[in-house]
Amino acid sequence: MAEVGWRFPPLSGGTRQGYTNNDIEVFKGQELMDNLAREICQNSLDAKDDSDVPVKVVFELKKVKTSDYSLFSEYQECLDGCRRYWGDEMDARLSKFLSEADKTISADEISLLVASDYNTKGLDGSYSQKLKSPWEALTSSDGMSVKNEEDSGGSYGIGKNAPFACSSLSMVFYNTYANDGGNAFVGVARLATLMNKEDKPTQRVGKYQVNNDDDEIWTPIYTDTDSSFRDLFRRENEKGTDVIVAGFNQETDWMENVTKAVLKNFFVAISEEKLIVELKDKYEHKIIEKSNISQLFDDYENNGEMVQSTQLYKAFTNPDSHQLLEVINSDDVEVYIKSDNSYKRVVANFRSTGMLVGTYSKRIFQHYAAVVIVRGKELGELLKDTEPPRHNRWDYKLINASEVERRKKARTAIRSIEDQVLELLKSQFESFGTDTIDAAGVGEYLPDTADNSDESVVGDDLLKPKIKLGKIRKARSRSDSTTVEAGKEVGGVKEGDVHNDAVNPTPPPPQPWSPPKPVDPDNTESEQREGVVRQKGTKTMKTPEVKAQRAYPINASEGLYKIIMVPSESYENLYLSCAAVGEDGKSDLLNIESLTCNGYSIAVNGGKAGPISVEADETIVVFAKFSNREKMILKLQLEEVPKG
């Protein structure tokens, strides 16, 4: 007789299985909700139907009464079966999980996070149960990926485990209405080997389904089978898929966290109207779409977690440079570049569907944000095979070593993209020589903000070294003295204008000069003496006020220096020169070979560069190359010359 319920297949002499699952653990950590949102939206985008409307993904937090659905009390028996099997030999990880699961099931209500997509194809294969169908890959397979042959869509490989990492019950349900007519529902739980009702050990993965053990027929729950829990998610007309995370354990700020994850990973898809995301619960309803994505980024302007994503979004929507690259075919890759002194020097790679794959940095002097989008179909199919389960980078080594030519092709493609992007960055922003030296990793931590500039900079805490301070030793100072024997000179008397130059060559100090008394042209009195009359003279050059400034060498042997300053006022016609200060305090004007200000090349005439336009209280970053190839203390000299 067929019944709906949980079934964990018998172990039958197989290998016992613990609770730890690396395929789930890889998605846990600080980026838990980020991983969940990425996996859900990625699979939905890859399953896009043939219509012209965007894919819509709806995340909804629901509560259900535990006592209304028998599947939860049945699951409690499975948890108890885990305890019976492992007994005193249970490890700490399983013990902790079982305690949390008990608390969840004993509560009056259980939280469900439901992720539903629309304008998609659904999951074919629920009726045919073909091994390589999307339905079987998602619900009934481990370690097997299935690629949609038509559009190289989602593979439903290890990434399908991301929802389990968000469940205190390790329980996820799937519901679909697919193009092949399949309308099916099934639950999957990932526990550890347990004892069933017959006190026989089972495998760790069980399913909530229709079980006919007598005839050995096990199927999903179809529409002709009664199931009150399934009816909560029944689809009548709209094709698509629902992923239901039971015992959702990330309720705190869940909507905020999903919003940030969607903005970071899918701003290209949303901006290109390929994706719309809705988030709702009992109290709030939010929509993320093209019409409001700019405002959402503005709302997170002061959120440190979103700084880099905001810079990338601005580069994509308002670039300084937009280029197309050829990799395998023409126009395979689209690149957007924007420069700003506050940017973090980051390149972001995106799939053609508009999903972020990963970020990296190329070290050049200018600060920038670059968005790289794979547009070519052949290139896109190749690079998808180089993505790890978390889809956060390209790695040609992930292609099987036996596929020598395909692996080589992927390596060449990835290198070509990175090399061409680097050349674009170099051509976009002037670079001072190719043989400059930057100690590995140090450049990223050089201060780009002048002291006391009142500018707040959010750090990434990438490095937190532990430094042990020993006892401070004071070196004894040595005092040296030099004895000089004094001498006495006797002066002589000579006629004429003689100042004893031979003995004392120092000439007498000059007499102070006083300007002639101005002549009053209206005064005709005879006692007036010759003088000067006020006339129009040369224009006065204003000395700009700078509230903070700093200069330090980038590569002294090449004459490369970085200068940072914060002007107190705005100037439209500023000229800059630099002098090297010696130990005696004297300064010598330096010859400037080339100079950039905030990424733009500035005209140089000998020791002076300009004109430069600057705004008050904005940090100005200057890179200068001097003829002097040595380490120097720089003195910055500024002049504001009135126009006209």
XYZ file of C-alpha atoms in Angstrom, residues 195-544:
350
model
C 17.591 3.271 13.169
C 14.185 3.006 11.475
C 10.941 1.675 12.978
C 12.155 -1.885 12.462
C 15.395 -1.018 14.312
C 17.421 -1.459 11.163
C 20.161 1.022 10.201
C 19.503 3.295 7.243
C 21.360 5.620 4.939
C 21.733 9.281 5.913
C 19.614 10.841 3.126
C 15.854 10.362 3.263
C 12.910 11.643 1.212
C 9.352 12.715 1.948
C 7.456 11.054 -0.899
C 4.939 8.381 -1.901
C 6.284 5.037 -0.650
C 5.092 1.637 -1.896
C 7.580 -0.698 -0.247
C 5.671 -3.852 -1.201
C 6.006 -3.153 -4.916
C 9.261 -1.231 -4.452
C 7.853 1.861 -6.122
C 8.780 5.262 -4.737
C 7.632 8.450 -6.454
C 7.276 12.175 -5.809
C 3.921 13.483 -4.613
C 1.899 14.235 -7.737
C -1.289 16.298 -7.979
C -3.530 13.205 -7.719
C -2.169 12.403 -4.245
C -3.575 14.077 -1.149
C -1.044 16.100 0.841
C -2.046 19.098 2.933
C 1.536 20.336 3.201
C 2.081 20.081 -0.564
C -1.128 22.021 -1.148
C 0.474 25.094 0.448
C 2.665 25.382 -2.658
C 0.486 23.900 -5.411
C 0.977 25.486 -8.846
C -2.013 25.422 -11.151
C -0.982 27.491 -14.167
C 2.396 29.175 -13.710
C 5.414 27.064 -14.550
C 8.442 27.282 -12.316
C 10.029 25.849 -9.184
C 9.709 26.368 -5.424
C 12.527 25.640 -2.987
C 11.231 25.460 0.605
C 13.762 25.620 3.454
C 12.085 24.111 6.538
C 13.327 25.235 9.938
C 14.881 28.347 8.412
C 17.500 29.502 10.925
C 18.580 32.860 9.481
C 15.528 34.978 10.293
C 17.438 37.878 11.853
C 17.696 40.618 9.194
C 16.978 38.012 6.521
C 15.379 40.497 4.126
C 18.256 42.937 4.511
C 20.812 40.184 3.935
C 19.067 38.802 0.850
C 18.719 42.329 -0.558
C 22.451 42.960 -0.236
C 23.259 39.541 -1.701
C 21.032 40.178 -4.719
C 22.472 43.654 -5.316
C 26.069 42.428 -5.048
C 25.680 39.387 -7.261
C 22.967 40.320 -9.765
C 23.031 44.079 -10.379
C 23.895 43.435 -14.041
C 20.957 41.030 -14.486
C 18.571 43.452 -12.770
C 19.845 46.490 -14.692
C 19.452 44.616 -17.985
C 15.888 43.591 -17.004
C 16.693 39.895 -16.890
C 15.743 39.498 -13.234
C 13.244 40.870 -10.720
C 13.442 39.844 -7.071
C 10.675 40.199 -4.492
C 11.051 39.750 -0.746
C 8.137 39.567 1.641
C 6.996 38.406 5.029
C 4.091 39.186 7.314
C 5.179 42.798 7.777
C 7.094 43.936 4.704
C 7.153 43.615 0.916
C 10.164 44.749 -1.130
C 10.836 44.639 -4.886
C 14.285 44.866 -6.491
C 14.114 45.817 -10.163
C 15.670 48.152 -12.706
C 13.499 51.122 -11.749
C 14.697 51.246 -8.128
C 18.111 49.570 -8.058
C 19.974 52.905 -8.137
C 18.026 54.111 -5.115
C 18.768 50.877 -3.262
C 22.495 51.341 -3.842
C 22.170 54.932 -2.613
C 20.490 53.630 0.541
C 23.584 51.514 1.234
C 26.023 54.347 0.535
C 27.440 54.249 4.071
C 27.355 50.463 4.433
C 30.924 49.154 4.473
C 29.876 45.754 3.138
C 28.447 47.368 -0.003
C 31.241 49.834 -0.864
C 32.894 47.675 -3.511
C 29.593 46.619 -5.089
C 28.454 50.244 -5.276
C 31.668 51.189 -7.078
C 31.188 48.347 -9.562
C 27.568 49.343 -10.144
C 28.630 52.926 -10.919
C 31.271 51.626 -13.327
C 28.632 49.564 -15.123
C 25.999 52.299 -15.331
C 28.249 55.337 -15.841
C 31.631 54.161 -17.180
C 34.584 56.284 -18.247
C 35.383 53.615 -20.838
C 33.322 50.893 -22.544
C 35.063 48.312 -24.760
C 34.374 45.008 -26.543
C 37.011 42.250 -26.570
C 37.641 39.280 -28.821
C 38.575 36.044 -27.041
C 37.237 33.106 -29.059
C 34.969 35.151 -31.300
C 34.507 38.873 -31.822
C 32.607 40.811 -29.149
C 32.952 37.900 -26.717
C 33.485 40.139 -23.700
C 32.173 43.552 -22.697
C 34.208 45.743 -20.325
C 33.132 48.806 -18.334
C 35.761 50.889 -16.493
C 35.429 53.843 -14.139
C 38.084 55.707 -12.149
C 37.786 57.448 -8.818
C 40.307 58.174 -6.095
C 38.147 56.335 -3.538
C 37.816 53.125 -5.575
C 39.434 49.873 -4.461
C 41.054 48.648 -7.707
C 38.729 45.730 -8.437
C 37.735 43.765 -11.540
C 34.445 41.812 -11.425
C 33.602 38.971 -13.830
C 29.970 38.288 -14.774
C 28.151 35.558 -16.663
C 26.040 36.495 -19.670
C 22.985 35.982 -17.446
C 24.209 38.867 -15.290
C 25.483 36.906 -12.271
C 28.757 37.787 -10.563
C 31.336 35.007 -10.852
C 34.202 36.554 -8.906
C 36.451 39.555 -8.343
C 40.185 40.171 -8.457
C 42.593 43.107 -8.548
C 45.202 44.344 -11.005
C 47.880 46.569 -9.511
C 48.198 49.851 -11.333
C 48.656 53.334 -9.900
C 45.121 54.493 -10.587
C 42.136 53.482 -8.444
C 39.383 51.953 -10.573
C 36.386 49.624 -10.819
C 35.953 47.371 -13.861
C 32.997 45.168 -14.828
C 33.695 42.304 -17.263
C 30.687 40.536 -18.820
C 30.974 37.381 -20.926
C 28.626 37.784 -23.892
C 29.781 35.072 -26.321
C 27.808 31.806 -26.112
C 30.748 29.506 -26.869
C 32.977 31.318 -24.381
C 30.219 31.293 -21.764
C 29.726 27.524 -22.049
C 33.470 26.979 -21.719
C 33.896 29.196 -18.663
C 30.907 27.707 -16.802
C 32.832 24.451 -16.663
C 35.664 26.247 -14.849
C 33.463 27.482 -11.982
C 33.678 25.776 -8.550
C 30.493 24.912 -6.570
C 30.250 28.427 -5.160
C 30.591 29.970 -8.642
C 33.060 32.569 -7.359
C 35.969 32.324 -9.835
C 37.258 30.814 -13.077
C 39.746 27.963 -12.711
C 40.650 25.998 -15.827
C 41.995 23.169 -13.624
C 38.402 22.267 -12.712
C 37.996 20.849 -16.215
C 38.902 17.169 -16.174
C 42.574 16.610 -16.957
C 41.583 14.025 -19.570
C 39.993 16.817 -21.646
C 43.390 18.184 -22.615
C 42.322 20.454 -25.465
C 39.289 21.881 -23.667
C 41.352 22.541 -20.554
C 44.023 24.287 -22.610
C 41.378 26.322 -24.408
C 39.886 27.452 -21.085
C 43.288 28.452 -19.715
C 44.037 30.470 -22.853
C 40.619 32.169 -22.708
C 40.942 33.157 -19.046
C 44.450 34.530 -19.563
C 43.341 36.402 -22.662
C 40.518 38.112 -20.770
C 42.767 39.096 -17.867
C 45.584 40.322 -20.127
C 43.263 42.388 -22.314
C 41.541 43.926 -19.298
C 44.938 44.869 -17.849
C 45.953 46.508 -21.129
C 42.689 48.463 -21.146
C 43.371 49.675 -17.616
C 46.914 50.699 -18.527
C 45.772 52.549 -21.635
C 42.921 54.209 -19.772
C 45.185 55.570 -17.049
C 48.757 56.691 -17.615
C 51.258 54.323 -16.021
C 54.779 55.455 -15.126
C 57.010 52.804 -16.629
C 56.683 49.046 -16.730
C 59.673 48.203 -14.574
C 58.514 49.804 -11.365
C 58.656 47.755 -8.200
C 55.804 47.257 -5.762
C 56.467 44.959 -2.821
C 53.936 42.151 -3.047
C 50.740 43.096 -1.276
C 52.121 46.299 0.233
C 50.644 48.768 -2.224
C 47.092 47.905 -1.262
C 47.720 49.102 2.281
C 49.505 52.377 1.539
C 47.444 55.259 2.943
C 45.450 57.042 0.264
C 43.941 59.494 2.722
C 45.870 62.441 4.042
C 46.152 62.885 7.784
C 43.472 65.067 9.357
C 41.494 65.155 6.131
C 38.264 64.256 7.958
C 37.673 61.492 5.427
C 36.319 58.209 6.724
C 37.618 55.077 5.018
C 36.158 51.636 5.614
C 38.744 48.887 5.943
C 38.434 45.264 4.904
C 40.358 43.749 7.844
C 42.106 41.525 5.329
C 45.194 41.320 7.483
C 45.121 41.198 11.263
C 48.692 40.364 12.220
C 49.534 39.605 15.815
C 52.582 41.601 16.829
C 54.465 40.804 20.017
C 56.262 43.780 21.476
C 59.431 43.094 23.392
C 61.068 45.247 26.021
C 62.137 48.588 24.682
C 65.847 49.187 25.004
C 67.232 52.678 25.182
C 70.565 53.234 23.508
C 73.009 55.332 25.487
C 73.779 58.584 23.794
C 77.418 59.460 23.255
C 78.518 63.042 23.734
C 81.540 64.180 21.722
C 83.311 67.521 21.992
C 85.603 69.376 19.631
C 88.165 71.923 20.862
C 88.961 74.864 18.609
C 91.838 77.246 19.506
C 90.808 80.852 19.149
C 92.991 83.382 17.358
C 93.244 87.134 17.498
C 93.618 89.364 14.436
C 95.057 92.880 14.573
C 93.521 95.359 12.196
C 95.477 97.940 10.206
C 94.820 101.457 9.057
C 94.638 102.340 5.375
C 93.557 105.406 3.503
C 90.524 105.432 1.303
C 87.414 103.298 1.154
C 88.952 100.170 2.593
C 87.118 97.582 4.715
C 89.943 95.173 5.521
C 88.649 92.808 2.784
C 91.793 90.689 2.798
C 91.465 89.812 6.456
C 87.667 89.944 6.747
C 86.135 89.290 3.326
C 82.543 89.620 4.528
C 81.112 92.826 3.061
C 79.064 95.155 5.199
C 75.320 94.534 5.194
C 73.390 96.526 2.601
C 71.361 99.490 3.715
C 67.620 98.876 3.852
C 65.802 99.979 0.716
C 62.753 102.183 0.888
C 60.428 102.649 -2.076
C 60.138 106.164 -3.518
C 57.381 108.230 -2.059
C 54.356 108.113 -4.363
C 53.564 111.258 -6.339
C 50.149 112.762 -5.929
C 49.214 113.903 -9.459
C 46.642 116.335 -8.084
C 49.154 118.131 -5.887
C 50.889 121.002 -7.736
C 52.896 122.315 -4.832
C 56.483 123.050 -5.772
C 57.997 121.197 -2.832
C 57.010 117.855 -4.298
C 59.973 115.644 -5.158
C 60.317 113.077 -7.914
C 58.599 109.783 -7.151
C 56.350 107.128 -8.623
C 52.724 107.104 -9.753
C 50.355 104.168 -9.092
C 49.629 102.325 -12.321
C 48.237 98.872 -13.254
C 50.858 96.254 -12.486
C 51.222 92.464 -12.986
C 48.547 90.084 -11.713
C 48.936 88.733 -8.209
C 49.453 84.982 -7.785
C 47.562 83.501 -4.837
C 49.187 80.930 -2.583
C 46.598 78.169 -2.088
